[in-house]
């Protein structure tokens, strides 16, 4: 289950450690997804993609366009043409 905060979507383990995270900064109505992180213990489970999807869903509801300085997020959007309308 992800935790949503302004500019951050993340997941913690039972010990309170951040094990997955996506961050973004909104300037002038455009969000720059600038970082994704997934702990080695969760790799290969599609968590990073779920984070980007969660960000896309959240930012769509806020009517915010997206740019990606994070290479993972940029690649995710390339693979999901149905989300291209979000890109600034």
XYZ file of N, CA, C and O in Angstrom:
352
model
N 0.843 -1.174 0.000
C 0.000 0.000 0.000
C 0.894 1.246 0.000
O 1.819 1.352 0.790
N 0.584 2.173 -0.909
C 1.370 3.394 -1.004
C 0.831 4.472 -0.070
O -0.373 4.529 0.214
N 1.735 5.317 0.353
C 1.404 6.487 1.165
C 1.568 7.695 0.251
O 2.576 7.814 -0.457
N 0.586 8.581 0.261
C 0.589 9.747 -0.612
C 0.812 11.008 0.210
O 0.101 11.248 1.185
N 1.790 11.795 -0.196
C 2.052 13.105 0.377
C 2.273 14.057 -0.791
O 2.624 13.607 -1.883
N 2.103 15.345 -0.600
C 2.390 16.263 -1.700
C 3.830 16.084 -2.198
O 4.778 16.150 -1.417
N 3.969 15.762 -3.475
C 5.281 15.600 -4.076
C 5.959 14.266 -3.820
O 7.102 14.061 -4.235
N 5.255 13.346 -3.185
C 5.889 12.067 -2.829
C 4.851 10.963 -2.705
O 3.808 11.152 -2.079
N 5.173 9.812 -3.287
C 4.382 8.597 -3.124
C 5.376 7.529 -2.700
O 6.422 7.357 -3.346
N 5.085 6.806 -1.622
C 6.079 5.863 -1.116
C 5.445 4.699 -0.377
O 4.255 4.690 -0.105
N 6.297 3.737 -0.064
C 5.886 2.546 0.683
C 6.940 2.297 1.755
O 8.134 2.483 1.514
N 6.485 1.875 2.918
C 7.397 1.579 4.021
C 7.269 0.111 4.402
O 6.221 -0.495 4.210
N 8.353 -0.428 4.959
C 8.288 -1.795 5.468
C 7.783 -1.778 6.912
O 7.478 -0.715 7.463
N 7.696 -2.933 7.533
C 7.148 -3.032 8.894
C 8.016 -2.310 9.922
O 7.541 -1.970 11.002
N 9.271 -2.060 9.580
C 10.180 -1.358 10.487
C 10.185 0.153 10.271
O 10.946 0.864 10.922
N 9.370 0.636 9.333
C 9.300 2.066 9.076
C 10.330 2.583 8.090
O 10.495 3.796 7.952
N 11.017 1.674 7.405
C 11.997 2.080 6.400
C 11.311 2.276 5.055
O 10.454 1.473 4.665
N 11.700 3.310 4.334
C 11.172 3.530 2.992
C 11.769 2.482 2.062
O 12.984 2.369 1.953
N 10.908 1.709 1.405
C 11.376 0.650 0.510
C 11.017 0.920 -0.949
O 11.507 0.231 -1.845
N 10.178 1.921 -1.193
C 9.841 2.323 -2.557
C 9.388 3.779 -2.489
O 8.702 4.177 -1.539
N 9.801 4.560 -3.516
C 9.496 5.982 -3.458
C 9.534 6.600 -4.846
O 10.369 6.242 -5.675
N 8.634 7.518 -5.076
C 8.642 8.372 -6.257
C 8.443 9.792 -5.754
O 7.599 10.033 -4.891
N 9.236 10.722 -6.303
C 9.081 12.120 -5.922
C 8.877 12.971 -7.168
O 9.330 12.623 -8.263
N 8.193 14.072 -6.974
C 7.965 15.027 -8.055
C 7.837 16.424 -7.469
O 7.524 16.609 -6.296
N 8.101 17.407 -8.334
C 7.998 18.812 -7.962
C 7.070 19.483 -8.970
O 7.245 19.298 -10.178
N 6.102 20.230 -8.474
C 5.182 20.946 -9.359
C 5.586 22.412 -9.415
O 5.692 23.075 -8.384
N 5.824 22.896 -10.636
C 6.105 24.304 -10.890
C 5.269 24.753 -12.074
O 5.277 24.099 -13.119
N 4.550 25.848 -11.911
C 3.735 26.416 -12.989
C 2.788 25.388 -13.613
O 2.631 25.341 -14.833
N 2.201 24.554 -12.798
C 1.216 23.596 -13.274
C 1.788 22.378 -13.987
O 1.052 21.609 -14.578
N 3.109 22.194 -13.907
C 3.757 21.036 -14.518
C 4.545 20.294 -13.448
O 5.353 20.886 -12.736
N 4.299 18.995 -13.342
C 5.009 18.163 -12.367
C 6.200 17.499 -13.048
O 6.054 16.893 -14.106
N 7.348 17.616 -12.441
C 8.534 16.901 -12.905
C 8.739 15.701 -11.995
O 9.063 15.866 -10.814
N 8.527 14.505 -12.545
C 8.857 13.295 -11.789
C 10.374 13.179 -11.839
O 10.959 13.000 -12.900
N 11.009 13.326 -10.690
C 12.460 13.442 -10.666
C 13.191 12.290 -9.995
O 14.421 12.259 -10.009
N 12.441 11.334 -9.437
C 13.147 10.258 -8.722
C 12.206 9.079 -8.500
O 11.062 9.257 -8.084
N 12.703 7.884 -8.780
C 12.032 6.660 -8.334
C 13.089 5.788 -7.667
O 14.245 5.770 -8.082
N 12.656 5.097 -6.642
C 13.539 4.191 -5.909
C 12.735 2.973 -5.494
O 11.603 3.102 -5.015
N 13.322 1.804 -5.674
C 12.744 0.560 -5.158
C 13.877 -0.233 -4.525
O 14.913 -0.478 -5.151
N 13.685 -0.614 -3.279
C 14.676 -1.401 -2.552
C 14.909 -2.742 -3.255
O 13.991 -3.304 -3.863
N 16.118 -3.237 -3.144
C 16.463 -4.524 -3.758
C 15.496 -5.640 -3.369
O 15.218 -6.533 -4.167
N 14.971 -5.590 -2.154
C 14.071 -6.649 -1.682
C 12.752 -6.694 -2.456
O 12.050 -7.697 -2.419
N 12.421 -5.613 -3.170
C 11.158 -5.547 -3.914
C 11.352 -5.530 -5.422
O 10.374 -5.502 -6.167
N 12.580 -5.548 -5.861
C 12.844 -5.450 -7.305
C 12.229 -6.627 -8.051
O 12.108 -7.729 -7.534
N 11.832 -6.350 -9.285
C 11.276 -7.387 -10.142
C 9.804 -7.673 -9.906
O 9.250 -8.597 -10.491
N 9.161 -6.871 -9.066
C 7.742 -7.086 -8.748
C 6.840 -6.028 -9.378
O 5.640 -5.990 -9.113
N 7.416 -5.153 -10.187
C 6.625 -4.119 -10.842
C 6.279 -2.933 -9.971
O 5.418 -2.132 -10.321
N 6.958 -2.798 -8.844
C 6.647 -1.722 -7.897
C 6.931 -0.346 -8.502
O 6.133 0.590 -8.348
N 8.039 -0.193 -9.204
C 8.376 1.112 -9.795
C 7.291 1.538 -10.782
O 6.869 2.699 -10.790
N 6.837 0.615 -11.595
C 5.766 0.924 -12.529
C 4.485 1.298 -11.813
O 3.751 2.196 -12.252
N 4.197 0.639 -10.708
C 3.005 0.960 -9.924
C 3.122 2.369 -9.336
O 2.124 3.092 -9.253
N 4.329 2.740 -8.933
C 4.543 4.098 -8.414
C 4.268 5.141 -9.491
O 3.605 6.151 -9.234
N 4.802 4.912 -10.693
C 4.587 5.884 -11.776
C 3.105 5.933 -12.149
O 2.546 7.009 -12.362
N 2.441 4.789 -12.187
C 1.004 4.779 -12.465
C 0.248 5.553 -11.395
O -0.673 6.322 -11.710
N 0.623 5.371 -10.134
C -0.032 6.095 -9.043
C 0.178 7.598 -9.194
O -0.753 8.391 -8.979
N 1.381 8.004 -9.578
C 1.647 9.423 -9.799
C 0.828 9.943 -10.969
O 0.233 11.027 -10.892
N 0.773 9.190 -12.055
C -0.012 9.599 -13.223
C -1.476 9.770 -12.843
O -2.110 10.772 -13.207
N -2.026 8.834 -12.100
C -3.425 8.910 -11.678
C -3.668 10.129 -10.791
O -4.651 10.857 -10.964
N -2.762 10.342 -9.840
C -2.888 11.464 -8.911
C -2.802 12.795 -9.642
O -3.623 13.695 -9.427
N -1.810 12.925 -10.511
C -1.605 14.193 -11.213
C -2.701 14.442 -12.248
O -3.085 15.590 -12.481
N -3.229 13.396 -12.842
C -4.350 13.547 -13.775
C -5.549 14.150 -13.034
O -6.208 15.059 -13.527
N -5.837 13.655 -11.847
C -6.968 14.170 -11.066
C -6.779 15.644 -10.708
O -7.746 16.376 -10.529
N -5.514 16.064 -10.601
C -5.196 17.455 -10.263
C -5.072 18.329 -11.517
O -4.767 19.513 -11.413
N -5.255 17.726 -12.698
C -5.147 18.424 -13.977
C -3.757 19.035 -14.158
O -3.613 20.165 -14.634
N -2.743 18.254 -13.784
C -1.350 18.682 -13.874
C -0.659 17.883 -14.979
O -0.795 16.660 -15.039
N 0.062 18.575 -15.843
C 0.858 17.915 -16.877
C 2.161 17.421 -16.249
O 2.556 17.853 -15.164
N 2.865 16.527 -16.964
C 4.039 15.862 -16.406
C 5.229 15.967 -17.346
O 5.097 15.820 -18.559
N 6.403 16.205 -16.757
C 7.683 15.997 -17.423
C 8.442 14.981 -16.571
O 8.087 14.738 -15.417
N 9.472 14.407 -17.143
C 10.210 13.355 -16.429
C 11.714 13.592 -16.511
O 12.316 13.351 -17.537
N 12.310 14.030 -15.437
C 13.768 14.054 -15.400
C 14.296 12.718 -14.872
O 15.484 12.436 -14.965
N 13.398 11.896 -14.347
C 13.736 10.536 -13.929
C 13.689 9.632 -15.158
O 12.669 9.548 -15.845
N 14.777 8.961 -15.437
C 14.845 8.119 -16.635
C 13.866 6.948 -16.572
O 13.310 6.554 -17.602
N 13.641 6.391 -15.392
C 12.674 5.290 -15.297
C 11.278 5.775 -15.676
O 10.574 5.135 -16.462
N 10.860 6.907 -15.117
C 9.527 7.430 -15.416
C 9.397 7.763 -16.905
O 8.364 7.479 -17.514
N 10.425 8.344 -17.493
C 10.389 8.662 -18.925
C 10.190 7.391 -19.748
O 9.382 7.360 -20.675
N 10.905 6.338 -19.402
C 10.762 5.064 -20.101
C 9.386 4.463 -19.904
O 8.813 3.880 -20.831
N 8.834 4.600 -18.711
C 7.495 4.079 -18.433
C 6.472 4.771 -19.324
O 5.619 4.106 -19.910
N 6.550 6.093 -19.429
C 5.609 6.815 -20.282
C 5.776 6.426 -21.744
O 4.793 6.355 -22.479
N 7.001 6.152 -22.180
C 7.226 5.690 -23.556
C 6.493 4.378 -23.821
O 6.021 4.136 -24.930
N 6.405 3.528 -22.810
C 5.768 2.214 -22.952
C 4.258 2.242 -22.718
O 3.594 1.223 -22.875
N 3.725 3.401 -22.334
C 2.297 3.515 -22.038
C 1.695 4.667 -22.839
O 1.418 5.750 -22.305
N 1.445 4.425 -24.116
C 0.910 5.507 -24.966
C -0.438 6.056 -24.505
O -0.767 7.196 -24.797
N -1.181 5.267 -23.746
C -2.464 5.736 -23.254
C -2.312 6.858 -22.220
O -3.285 7.535 -21.879
N -1.102 7.073 -21.750
C -0.833 8.127 -20.767
C -0.160 9.360 -21.376
O 0.133 10.320 -20.697
N 0.089 9.327 -22.690
C 0.827 10.400 -23.362
C 0.157 11.764 -23.222
O 0.841 12.788 -23.251
N -1.154 11.806 -23.059
C -1.834 13.091 -22.935
C -1.425 13.847 -21.674
O -1.638 15.049 -21.580
N -0.812 13.175 -20.723
C -0.347 13.832 -19.496
C 0.968 14.582 -19.688
O 1.297 15.457 -18.901
N 1.689 14.250 -20.727
C 3.027 14.830 -20.897
C 2.947 16.277 -21.368
O 2.170 16.621 -22.250
N 3.768 17.101 -20.754
C 3.823 18.530 -21.104
C 4.659 18.718 -22.349
O 5.538 17.955 -22.652
